[in-house]
Tab-separated table of C-alpha atoms in Angstrom:
chain	number	residue	atom	x	y	z
A	32	MET	CA	23.371	107.780	227.764
A	33	LYS	CA	22.129	111.320	227.993
A	34	LYS	CA	19.145	110.087	229.996
A	35	PHE	CA	21.464	108.552	232.571
A	36	ARG	CA	23.382	111.763	232.866
A	37	ILE	CA	20.214	113.731	233.502
A	38	ALA	CA	18.997	111.211	236.076
A	39	GLY	CA	22.396	111.385	237.773
A	40	LEU	CA	22.277	115.163	237.877
A	41	ILE	CA	18.786	115.127	239.374
A	42	LEU	CA	19.834	112.677	242.053
A	43	ALA	CA	22.894	114.728	242.868
A	44	GLY	CA	20.690	117.800	243.044
A	45	ILE	CA	18.315	116.101	245.466
A	46	PHE	CA	21.255	114.978	247.566
A	47	ILE	CA	22.590	118.515	247.770
A	48	VAL	CA	19.207	119.975	248.650
A	49	LEU	CA	18.811	117.358	251.402
A	50	GLN	CA	21.907	118.758	253.070
A	51	PHE	CA	20.039	121.985	253.848
A	52	PHE	CA	17.628	120.051	256.033
A	53	GLN	CA	19.740	119.105	258.980
A	54	PRO	CA	18.445	118.037	262.371
A	55	GLU	CA	19.495	119.918	265.450
A	56	LEU	CA	22.757	118.651	266.931
A	57	ASN	CA	22.838	117.138	270.398
A	58	ARG	CA	25.815	118.993	271.773
A	59	SER	CA	24.925	120.827	274.960
A	60	GLY	CA	27.717	119.014	276.805
A	61	LEU	CA	27.812	116.059	279.153
A	62	GLY	CA	26.989	118.366	282.068
A	63	ASP	CA	27.594	118.621	285.821
A	64	ASN	CA	24.839	116.147	286.537
A	65	SER	CA	26.276	113.371	284.407
A	66	ILE	CA	27.359	109.979	285.689
A	67	LEU	CA	30.997	110.931	285.088
A	68	ALA	CA	30.652	114.136	287.090
A	69	LYS	CA	28.735	112.487	289.944
A	70	GLU	CA	30.407	109.113	290.372
A	71	LYS	CA	33.926	107.801	290.505
A	72	LEU	CA	33.758	105.091	287.885
A	73	PRO	CA	36.538	102.616	287.182
A	74	GLU	CA	38.547	103.986	284.240
A	75	PRO	CA	37.705	101.144	281.787
A	76	VAL	CA	33.984	101.472	282.546
A	77	ALA	CA	34.019	105.228	281.996
A	78	ALA	CA	35.817	104.678	278.691
A	79	MET	CA	33.274	102.059	277.562
A	80	LEU	CA	30.314	104.287	278.356
A	81	LYS	CA	31.984	107.196	276.594
A	82	HIS	CA	32.849	105.321	273.417
A	83	SER	CA	29.895	102.968	273.164
A	84	CYS	CA	26.888	104.652	274.775
A	85	PHE	CA	27.125	108.421	275.209
A	86	ASP	CA	26.491	109.217	271.550
A	87	CYS	CA	22.879	108.145	272.000
A	88	HIS	CA	22.446	108.306	275.771
A	89	SER	CA	23.803	111.703	276.848
A	90	ASN	CA	23.552	115.373	275.939
A	91	GLN	CA	26.836	115.244	274.066
A	92	THR	CA	27.000	113.322	270.794
A	93	ASN	CA	30.185	113.077	268.795
A	94	TYR	CA	29.461	113.439	265.118
A	95	PRO	CA	32.093	112.122	262.724
A	96	TRP	CA	31.714	113.714	259.261
A	97	TYR	CA	29.680	110.798	257.910
A	98	ASP	CA	27.070	111.340	260.632
A	99	ARG	CA	26.554	114.906	259.464
A	100	ILE	CA	25.438	114.024	255.955
A	101	ALA	CA	21.738	113.586	255.244
A	102	PRO	CA	20.038	111.133	255.272
A	103	ALA	CA	22.467	109.482	257.774
A	104	SER	CA	22.183	112.540	260.010
A	105	TRP	CA	18.441	111.961	260.354
A	106	LEU	CA	18.950	108.383	261.467
A	107	VAL	CA	21.479	109.540	264.054
A	108	ALA	CA	19.071	112.220	265.305
A	109	HIS	CA	16.358	109.607	265.619
A	110	HIS	CA	18.609	107.265	267.624
A	111	VAL	CA	19.642	110.088	269.909
A	112	LYS	CA	16.078	111.197	270.531
A	113	GLU	CA	14.790	107.691	271.269
A	114	GLY	CA	17.905	106.682	273.174
A	115	LYS	CA	17.815	109.698	275.491
A	116	LYS	CA	14.152	109.095	276.202
A	117	GLN	CA	15.016	105.709	277.695
A	118	LEU	CA	18.320	106.486	279.357
A	119	ASN	CA	20.264	109.724	279.660
A	120	PHE	CA	23.609	109.520	281.414
A	121	SER	CA	23.617	113.334	281.582
A	122	ASP	CA	20.667	113.215	284.046
A	123	TRP	CA	22.224	110.681	286.368
A	124	GLY	CA	22.523	113.021	289.343
A	125	SER	CA	18.801	113.791	289.506
A	126	LYS	CA	17.692	110.169	289.858
A	127	ASP	CA	16.929	108.534	293.180
A	128	VAL	CA	18.875	105.482	294.203
A	129	ILE	CA	16.129	103.065	293.172
A	130	ASP	CA	16.028	104.501	289.654
A	131	LYS	CA	19.801	104.296	289.444
A	132	ILE	CA	19.715	100.642	290.416
A	133	THR	CA	16.927	100.034	287.905
A	134	GLU	CA	18.929	101.677	285.118
A	135	LEU	CA	22.000	99.647	286.001
A	136	GLY	CA	19.943	96.465	285.793
A	137	LYS	CA	18.623	97.471	282.361
A	138	ILE	CA	22.112	98.365	281.163
A	139	GLY	CA	23.327	94.910	282.162
A	140	ASP	CA	20.377	93.241	280.412
A	141	GLU	CA	20.736	95.224	277.194
A	142	VAL	CA	24.477	94.677	276.921
A	143	LYS	CA	24.185	90.992	277.782
A	144	SER	CA	21.558	90.386	275.107
A	145	GLY	CA	23.628	92.266	272.515
A	146	ASN	CA	20.860	94.854	271.927
A	147	MET	CA	23.208	97.634	272.997
A	148	PRO	CA	25.174	99.318	271.598
A	149	ILE	CA	22.870	99.048	268.558
A	150	PRO	CA	24.594	96.577	266.183
A	151	SER	CA	24.023	98.666	263.026
A	152	TYR	CA	25.705	101.597	264.759
A	153	VAL	CA	28.677	99.484	265.791
A	154	MET	CA	29.156	98.329	262.206
A	155	ILE	CA	29.939	101.901	261.207
A	156	HIS	CA	31.392	103.250	264.457
A	157	ARG	CA	34.026	100.615	265.050
A	158	ASP	CA	35.440	102.160	268.229
A	159	ALA	CA	32.061	101.581	269.900
A	160	LYS	CA	32.459	97.826	269.634
A	161	LEU	CA	32.698	96.027	272.966
A	162	SER	CA	34.764	92.862	273.096
A	163	LYS	CA	33.472	89.848	274.973
A	164	GLU	CA	35.744	90.680	277.907
A	165	GLN	CA	34.610	94.292	277.932
A	166	THR	CA	30.976	93.233	277.867
A	167	GLU	CA	31.559	90.986	280.853
A	168	GLU	CA	33.421	93.719	282.680
A	169	LEU	CA	30.596	96.182	282.081
A	170	ILE	CA	27.947	93.720	283.284
A	171	ALA	CA	29.968	92.863	286.387
A	172	TRP	CA	30.283	96.569	287.100
A	173	THR	CA	26.506	97.118	286.916
A	174	VAL	CA	26.005	94.410	289.548
A	175	LYS	CA	28.781	95.606	291.820
A	176	PHE	CA	27.842	99.257	291.544
A	177	SER	CA	24.153	98.577	292.310
A	178	GLU	CA	25.178	96.759	295.434
A	179	GLU	CA	27.440	99.628	296.461
A	180	LEU	CA	24.626	102.137	295.954
A	181	LEU	CA	22.357	99.944	298.022
A	182	ALA	CA	24.896	99.553	300.820
A	183	LYS	CA	25.403	103.313	300.988
A	184	GLU	CA	21.667	103.723	301.484
A	185	GLU	CA	21.562	101.467	304.551
B	262	MET	CA	14.010	51.509	314.422
B	263	LYS	CA	16.668	51.781	311.742
B	264	ARG	CA	14.138	51.101	309.034
B	265	PHE	CA	11.859	53.702	310.467
B	266	LEU	CA	14.663	56.274	310.424
B	267	ALA	CA	15.512	55.439	306.830
B	268	PHE	CA	11.897	55.735	305.812
B	269	PHE	CA	11.548	58.975	307.678
B	270	SER	CA	14.581	60.593	306.067
B	271	MET	CA	13.413	59.481	302.615
B	272	LEU	CA	10.100	61.131	303.324
B	273	ILE	CA	11.793	64.389	304.349
B	274	LEU	CA	14.026	64.299	301.284
B	275	GLY	CA	11.006	63.640	299.097
B	276	ILE	CA	9.112	66.586	300.495
B	277	ALA	CA	12.150	68.825	300.158
B	278	PHE	CA	12.583	67.765	296.539
B	279	VAL	CA	8.956	68.333	295.638
B	280	SER	CA	8.823	71.745	297.254
B	281	PHE	CA	12.104	72.664	295.582
B	282	THR	CA	10.837	71.744	292.097
B	283	LEU	CA	7.565	73.510	292.773
B	284	SER	CA	9.407	76.642	293.777
B	285	GLN	CA	11.472	76.487	290.580
B	286	THR	CA	8.604	76.260	288.129
B	287	GLY	CA	4.892	76.363	288.671
B	288	SER	CA	3.609	79.794	289.358
B	289	PRO	CA	4.880	83.233	290.311
B	290	SER	CA	6.807	83.660	293.550
B	291	ALA	CA	5.071	82.158	296.493
B	292	GLN	CA	5.018	85.322	298.599
B	293	MET	CA	2.591	87.188	296.351
B	294	PRO	CA	-0.756	87.995	297.923
B	295	ASP	CA	-3.561	86.061	296.220
B	296	ASN	CA	-5.145	89.033	294.459
B	297	VAL	CA	-1.755	90.137	293.082
B	298	LYS	CA	-0.982	86.635	291.909
B	299	ALA	CA	-4.334	86.421	290.172
B	300	ALA	CA	-3.682	89.649	288.255
B	301	VAL	CA	-0.145	88.587	287.317
B	302	ASP	CA	-1.390	85.166	286.219
B	303	LYS	CA	-4.051	86.755	284.083
B	304	ALA	CA	-2.048	89.478	282.360
B	305	CYS	CA	1.690	88.805	282.629
B	306	PHE	CA	2.750	85.323	283.562
B	307	ALA	CA	2.177	83.656	280.179
B	308	CYS	CA	5.025	85.658	278.615
B	309	HIS	CA	7.200	86.274	281.664
B	310	ASN	CA	8.069	82.836	282.989
B	311	THR	CA	10.950	80.425	282.559
B	312	ALA	CA	9.107	78.165	280.119
B	313	SER	CA	7.822	81.069	278.003
B	314	GLN	CA	8.315	80.889	274.224
B	315	ASN	CA	8.711	84.645	274.246
B	316	ALA	CA	12.490	84.898	274.591
B	317	LYS	CA	12.558	88.678	274.695
B	318	ALA	CA	9.941	88.845	277.411
B	319	LYS	CA	11.499	86.285	279.731
B	320	GLU	CA	14.942	87.755	279.232
B	321	LYS	CA	13.686	91.020	280.683
B	322	LEU	CA	11.488	89.623	283.417
B	323	ASP	CA	10.912	86.112	284.707
B	324	PHE	CA	8.372	85.878	287.516
B	325	SER	CA	9.413	82.287	288.251
B	326	THR	CA	12.954	83.255	289.218
B	327	LEU	CA	12.462	86.836	290.355
B	328	SER	CA	12.745	86.113	294.056
B	329	GLY	CA	16.077	84.320	293.502
B	330	LEU	CA	17.810	87.372	292.031
B	331	ALA	CA	20.263	89.502	293.980
B	332	LYS	CA	18.605	92.195	296.026
B	333	ALA	CA	19.622	95.101	293.807
B	334	ALA	CA	18.403	93.249	290.709
B	335	GLN	CA	15.047	92.550	292.363
B	336	ILE	CA	14.627	96.198	293.270
B	337	GLY	CA	15.232	97.144	289.653
B	338	LYS	CA	12.737	94.596	288.349
B	339	TYR	CA	9.966	95.603	290.754
B	340	ARG	CA	10.477	99.238	289.851
B	341	GLU	CA	10.226	98.330	286.161
B	342	ILE	CA	7.039	96.353	286.757
B	343	GLY	CA	5.420	99.366	288.411
B	344	GLU	CA	6.618	101.706	285.675
B	345	THR	CA	5.554	99.616	282.695
B	346	ILE	CA	2.051	99.212	284.117
B	347	GLU	CA	1.819	102.868	285.050
B	348	ASN	CA	2.836	103.898	281.520
B	349	GLY	CA	0.419	101.418	279.976
B	350	GLU	CA	3.278	99.573	278.247
B	351	MET	CA	2.382	96.150	279.621
B	352	PRO	CA	0.727	93.929	278.629
B	353	PRO	CA	1.763	94.918	275.055
B	354	LYS	CA	-0.904	96.653	272.929
B	355	LYS	CA	-0.660	94.086	270.128
B	356	PHE	CA	-1.337	91.281	272.585
B	357	LEU	CA	-4.366	93.084	274.005
B	358	ASP	CA	-5.777	93.567	270.514
B	359	ASN	CA	-5.940	89.777	270.256
B	360	TYR	CA	-6.876	89.082	273.870
B	361	PRO	CA	-8.895	92.066	275.094
B	362	ASP	CA	-9.996	90.149	278.192
B	363	LYS	CA	-6.382	90.110	279.448
B	364	LYS	CA	-6.387	93.852	279.910
B	365	LEU	CA	-5.850	94.884	283.508
B	366	THR	CA	-8.806	96.669	285.044
B	367	ALA	CA	-8.113	100.015	286.666
B	368	GLU	CA	-8.237	98.348	290.092
B	369	GLU	CA	-5.874	95.578	289.063
B	370	SER	CA	-3.409	98.114	287.662
B	371	LYS	CA	-3.516	100.110	290.849
B	372	LEU	CA	-3.116	96.968	292.926
B	373	LEU	CA	-0.071	95.795	290.961
B	374	ILE	CA	1.597	99.217	290.992
B	375	LYS	CA	1.114	99.490	294.728
B	376	TRP	CA	2.358	95.960	295.286
B	377	ALA	CA	5.462	96.500	293.138
B	378	GLU	CA	6.363	99.739	294.901
B	379	GLY	CA	5.758	98.021	298.232
B	380	GLU	CA	8.212	95.294	297.287
B	381	VAL	CA	10.768	97.943	296.338
B	382	LYS	CA	10.373	99.593	299.734
B	383	ASN	CA	10.586	96.275	301.613
B	384	LEU	CA	13.751	95.327	299.797
B	385	MET	CA	15.309	98.712	300.473
B	386	LYS	CA	14.623	98.255	304.166
B	387	LYS	CA	16.070	94.761	304.420
């Protein structure tokens, strides 16, 4: 019994020490160059991007308390780093029209295949879940918006 | 005369059908220049076609149906093709470990990148 207590104390100690090693937070703000600042998106689309994508694909992550506790905080930091590498909605304004269209195509593909938002993330962050209707709406928007961008170019 | 007409229209229909099926499957889009098609056949087509077993690969890019996509979607795909080759992401490293002869030569890479960017530009102009 005593052994268990000691093991428990050691584990708790490790857990507490872990908390001193926190990754840098991704909170420099969505920015003036973001897709929301640069484009007039339909309200439901803006809301979907905000709730389901920006945590990993923008310069402004919302961290609920459980995302601030190590080791979960490290996983979040990893997702943010890798996610922003592939797609950063805070950089939208500096892309040319072809890159914007390319990103929209990828967004449609990833959402359609259910890769995004990352399923393990959605299990914990329930408000990021997209219903079937929302998914369809988002995909339809990527198609429509690409065509609008293209038409503007001509 | 009537019989001749009937025969003739069957013939036309037959040709139309065959060319339609060929355009649906078979090889990458017909408009590719020969040297581009050869490079795509060698290094990409096996994974990126409609009949591919590699679901993830064909979901992202299907050379057999590429030219049937909406214009904006095609632009996106051609840009991605250029980018993945430029960044050395395609063909996948693991695949090349097993099939080193499928690696694109420097000339082939350059050719494909130039072709893909050319397609992007053409589509933007249309």
